Coordinates of C-alpha atoms in Angstrom, one line a residue:
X743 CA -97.3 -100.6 46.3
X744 CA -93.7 -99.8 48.0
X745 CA -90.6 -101.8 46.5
X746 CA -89.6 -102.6 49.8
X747 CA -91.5 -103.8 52.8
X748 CA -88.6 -105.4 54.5
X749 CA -85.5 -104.5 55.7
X750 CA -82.8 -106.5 56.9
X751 CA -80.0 -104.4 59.1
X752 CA -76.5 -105.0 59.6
X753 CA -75.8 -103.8 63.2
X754 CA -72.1 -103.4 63.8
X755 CA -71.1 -99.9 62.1
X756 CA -74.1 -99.3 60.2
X757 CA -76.8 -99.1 63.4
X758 CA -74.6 -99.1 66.3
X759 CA -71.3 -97.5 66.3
X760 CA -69.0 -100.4 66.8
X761 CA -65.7 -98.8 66.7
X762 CA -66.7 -96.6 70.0
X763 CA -68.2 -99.6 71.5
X764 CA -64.8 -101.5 70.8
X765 CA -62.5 -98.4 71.7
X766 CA -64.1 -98.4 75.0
X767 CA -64.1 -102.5 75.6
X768 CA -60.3 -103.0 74.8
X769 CA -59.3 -99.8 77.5
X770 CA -61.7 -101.4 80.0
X771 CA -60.0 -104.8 79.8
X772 CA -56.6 -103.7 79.4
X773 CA -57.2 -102.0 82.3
X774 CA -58.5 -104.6 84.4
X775 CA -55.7 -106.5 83.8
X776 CA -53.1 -103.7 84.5
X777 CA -51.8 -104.0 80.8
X778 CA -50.3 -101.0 79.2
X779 CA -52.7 -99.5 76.8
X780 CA -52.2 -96.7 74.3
X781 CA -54.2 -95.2 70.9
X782 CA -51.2 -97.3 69.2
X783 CA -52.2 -100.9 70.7
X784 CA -56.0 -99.9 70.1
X785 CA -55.4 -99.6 66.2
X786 CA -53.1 -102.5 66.1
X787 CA -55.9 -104.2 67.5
X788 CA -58.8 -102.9 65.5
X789 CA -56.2 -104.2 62.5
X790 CA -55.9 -107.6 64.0
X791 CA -59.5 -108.0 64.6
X792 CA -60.7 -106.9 61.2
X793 CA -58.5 -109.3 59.3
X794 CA -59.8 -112.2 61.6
X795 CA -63.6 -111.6 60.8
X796 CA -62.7 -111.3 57.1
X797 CA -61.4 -114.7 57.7
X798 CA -64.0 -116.0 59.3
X799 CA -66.6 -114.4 56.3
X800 CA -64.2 -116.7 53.6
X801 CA -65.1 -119.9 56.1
X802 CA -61.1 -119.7 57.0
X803 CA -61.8 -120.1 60.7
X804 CA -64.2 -120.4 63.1
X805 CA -66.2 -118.0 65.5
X806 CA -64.3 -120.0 68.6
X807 CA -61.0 -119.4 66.8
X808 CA -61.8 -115.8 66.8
X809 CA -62.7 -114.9 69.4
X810 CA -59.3 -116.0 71.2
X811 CA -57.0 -115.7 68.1
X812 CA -56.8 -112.1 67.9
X813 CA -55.9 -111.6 71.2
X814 CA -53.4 -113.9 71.3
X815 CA -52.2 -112.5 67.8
X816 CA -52.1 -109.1 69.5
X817 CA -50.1 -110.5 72.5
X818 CA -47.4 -112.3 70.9
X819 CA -46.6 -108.6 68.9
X820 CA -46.7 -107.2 72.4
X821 CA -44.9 -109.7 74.1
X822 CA -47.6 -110.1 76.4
X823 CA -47.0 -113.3 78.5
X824 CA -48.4 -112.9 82.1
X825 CA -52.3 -113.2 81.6
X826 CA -53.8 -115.5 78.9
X827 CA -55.8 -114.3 75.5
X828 CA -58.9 -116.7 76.8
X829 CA -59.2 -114.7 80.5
X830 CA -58.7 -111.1 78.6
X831 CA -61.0 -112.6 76.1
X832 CA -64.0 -113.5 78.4
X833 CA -64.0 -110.1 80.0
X834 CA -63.8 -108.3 76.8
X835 CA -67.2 -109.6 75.7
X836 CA -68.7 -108.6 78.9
X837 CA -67.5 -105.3 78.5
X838 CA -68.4 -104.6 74.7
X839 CA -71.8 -105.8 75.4
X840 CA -72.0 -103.9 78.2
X841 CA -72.4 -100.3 76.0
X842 CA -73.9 -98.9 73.4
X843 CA -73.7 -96.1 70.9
X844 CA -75.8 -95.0 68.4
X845 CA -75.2 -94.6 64.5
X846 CA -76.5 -91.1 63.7
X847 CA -80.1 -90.5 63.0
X848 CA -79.9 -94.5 63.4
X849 CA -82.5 -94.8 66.6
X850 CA -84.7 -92.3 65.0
X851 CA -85.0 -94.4 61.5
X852 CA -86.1 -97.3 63.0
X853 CA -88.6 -96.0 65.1
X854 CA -90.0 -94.0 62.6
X855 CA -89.9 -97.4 60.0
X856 CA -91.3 -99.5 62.6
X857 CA -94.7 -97.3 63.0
X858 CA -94.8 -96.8 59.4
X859 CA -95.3 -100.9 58.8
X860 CA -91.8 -101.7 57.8
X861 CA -90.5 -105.6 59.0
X862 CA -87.2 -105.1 60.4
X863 CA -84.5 -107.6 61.7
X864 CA -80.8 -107.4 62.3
X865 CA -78.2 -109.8 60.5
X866 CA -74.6 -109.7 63.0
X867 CA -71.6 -111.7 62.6
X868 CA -71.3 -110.4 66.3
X869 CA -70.8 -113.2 69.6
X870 CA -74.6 -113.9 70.3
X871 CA -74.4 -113.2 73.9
X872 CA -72.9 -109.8 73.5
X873 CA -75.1 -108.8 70.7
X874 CA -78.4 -109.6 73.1
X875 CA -76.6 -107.2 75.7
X876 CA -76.5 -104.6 73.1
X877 CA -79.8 -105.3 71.5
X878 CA -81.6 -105.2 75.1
X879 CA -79.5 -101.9 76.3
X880 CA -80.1 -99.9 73.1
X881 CA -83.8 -100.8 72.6
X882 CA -83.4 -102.1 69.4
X883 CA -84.9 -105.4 70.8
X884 CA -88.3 -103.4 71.0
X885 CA -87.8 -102.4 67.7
X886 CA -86.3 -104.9 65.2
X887 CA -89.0 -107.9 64.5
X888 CA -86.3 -110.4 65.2
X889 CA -82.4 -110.8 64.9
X890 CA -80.2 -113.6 63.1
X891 CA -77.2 -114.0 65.0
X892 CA -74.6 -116.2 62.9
X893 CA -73.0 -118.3 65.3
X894 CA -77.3 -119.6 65.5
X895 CA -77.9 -120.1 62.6
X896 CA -74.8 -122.3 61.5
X897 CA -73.3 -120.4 58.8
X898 CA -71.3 -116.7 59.1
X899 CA -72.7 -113.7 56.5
X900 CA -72.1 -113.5 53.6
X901 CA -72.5 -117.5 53.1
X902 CA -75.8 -118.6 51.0
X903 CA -76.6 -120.9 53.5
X904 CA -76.7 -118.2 56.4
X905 CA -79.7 -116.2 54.6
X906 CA -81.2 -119.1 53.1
X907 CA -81.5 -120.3 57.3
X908 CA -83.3 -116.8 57.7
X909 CA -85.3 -117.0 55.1
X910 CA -86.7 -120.5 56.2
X911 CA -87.6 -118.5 59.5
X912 CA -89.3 -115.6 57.2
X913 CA -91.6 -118.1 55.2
X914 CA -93.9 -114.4 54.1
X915 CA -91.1 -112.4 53.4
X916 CA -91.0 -112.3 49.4
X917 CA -86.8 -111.3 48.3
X918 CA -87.4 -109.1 45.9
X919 CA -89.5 -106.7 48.8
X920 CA -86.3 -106.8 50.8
X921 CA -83.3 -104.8 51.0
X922 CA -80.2 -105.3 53.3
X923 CA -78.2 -102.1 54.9
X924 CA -75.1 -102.7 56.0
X925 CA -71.3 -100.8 56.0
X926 CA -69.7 -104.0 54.7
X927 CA -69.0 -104.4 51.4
X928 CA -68.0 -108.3 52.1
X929 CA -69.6 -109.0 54.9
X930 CA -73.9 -107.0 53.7
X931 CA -73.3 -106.5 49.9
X932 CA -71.9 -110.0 49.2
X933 CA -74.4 -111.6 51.7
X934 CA -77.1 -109.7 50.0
X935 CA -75.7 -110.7 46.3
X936 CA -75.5 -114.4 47.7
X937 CA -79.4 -114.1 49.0
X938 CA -80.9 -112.7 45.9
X939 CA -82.0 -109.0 47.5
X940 CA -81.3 -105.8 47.1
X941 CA -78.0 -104.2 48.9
X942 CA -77.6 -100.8 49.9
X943 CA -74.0 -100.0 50.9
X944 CA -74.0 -97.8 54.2
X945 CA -70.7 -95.8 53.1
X946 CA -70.7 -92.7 55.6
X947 CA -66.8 -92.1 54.9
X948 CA -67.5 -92.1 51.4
X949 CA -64.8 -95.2 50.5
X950 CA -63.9 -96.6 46.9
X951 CA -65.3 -99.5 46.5
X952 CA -62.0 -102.0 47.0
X953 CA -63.8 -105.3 46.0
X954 CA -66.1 -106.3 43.3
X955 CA -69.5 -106.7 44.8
X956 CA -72.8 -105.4 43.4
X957 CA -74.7 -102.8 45.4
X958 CA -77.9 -101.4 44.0
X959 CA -77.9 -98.3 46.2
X960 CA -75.0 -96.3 48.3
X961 CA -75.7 -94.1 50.8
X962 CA -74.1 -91.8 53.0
X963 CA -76.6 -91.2 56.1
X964 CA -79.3 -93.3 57.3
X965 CA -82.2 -91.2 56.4
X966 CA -81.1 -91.4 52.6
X967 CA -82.9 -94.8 53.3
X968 CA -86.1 -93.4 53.1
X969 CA -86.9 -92.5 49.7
X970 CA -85.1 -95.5 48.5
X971 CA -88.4 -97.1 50.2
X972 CA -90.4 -95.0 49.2
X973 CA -90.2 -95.9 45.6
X974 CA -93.1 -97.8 43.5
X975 CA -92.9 -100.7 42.1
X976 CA -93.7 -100.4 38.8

């Protein structure tokens, strides 16, 4: 009997590539609004938008407070006045949804997981709407046996009370046969800690681990997933 019959995915960074996704979404919009935009206001961003999720994963803020704070954190560096952080906002949604790029070997792994019997769902932190876009464009939708959005289920990852929601939807999924993937050691490995499953840090980059957060398996590429899987229960 395999250790692991279920597997609980992270999508941001771990299946998709979000930071391609989010290079391209912030150019587009910038654009559209004939705002000056550079490699320097791109990373000032990514900056800005990182620290804001982490706040909303400590239950500091809210998802609505998000999703218009950074941009009007970005803009009063900038000294942007003339167009407002809830129109650039709106149209930055549309635009990151409206991509998708692949994590290496990410597509493949599924596919391949999904005929050999494997239950499968996504876990995002992501804006519903523009996860669905993504979801639908990449074919994951056709894949994955469901997805958990957060701001639907009432509580952000890596909160208790956000898996323990799943897990009320997954009444035949046992914990100990699942294992959650993601790249976030705050966001995936603390959620997984909170849930009571296994956690297997995505870690391509090969980072020190900066917090202090149990992970039962590291990885560098997707397919190292596989024997992990593979292994008998004893």
């Amino acid at each position: 009997m395999k250790r692991y019959t279920t597997i609980l995915w992270d999508l941001d960074q771990t299946l998709l590539n979000f930071d391609l996704s989010m290079d391209y979404a912030i150019r587009a919009v910038f654009g559209q609004f004939g705002l000056e935009i550079n490699d320097g206001i791109v990373a000032r961003y990514d900056v800005i938008n990182r620290g804001y999720w982490n706040r909303l994963e400590q239950g500091e803020i809210t998802k609505e407070e998000l999703i218009v704070g950074r941009f009007r954190t970005l803009f009063d560096e900038l000294g942007i006045d003339r167009v407002t952080p809830e129109d650039v906002q709106e149209v930055y949604q549309k635009e990151l949804g409206s991509v998708f790029f692949y994590m290496d070997g990410a597509k493949e792994l599924v596919t391949q997981l999904r005929a050999e019997g494997y239950r499968q769902y996504v876990v995002t932190n992501g804006v519903n709407a523009t996860q669905a876009n993504k979801m639908k464009l990449s074919g994951l939708n056709q894949i994955m046996d469901g997805v958990f959005v957060s701001e639907l289920m009432g509580y952000p990852k890596p909160r208790k009370e956000y898996f323990e929601a799943c897990f009320t939807l997954l009444p035949d999924v046992k914990r100990e046969e699942c294992i959650l993937v993601g790249d976030s050691l705050t966001s995936d490995m603390q959620g997984a800690n909170n849930a009571g499953i296994a956690a297997c840090w995505f870690n391509p980059e090969g980072k020190a681990k900066d917090v202090d957060v149990h992970t039962n398996y590291e990885i560098r590429r997707l397919a190292e997933l596989l024997p992990i899987l593979g292994q008998e229960c004893e």
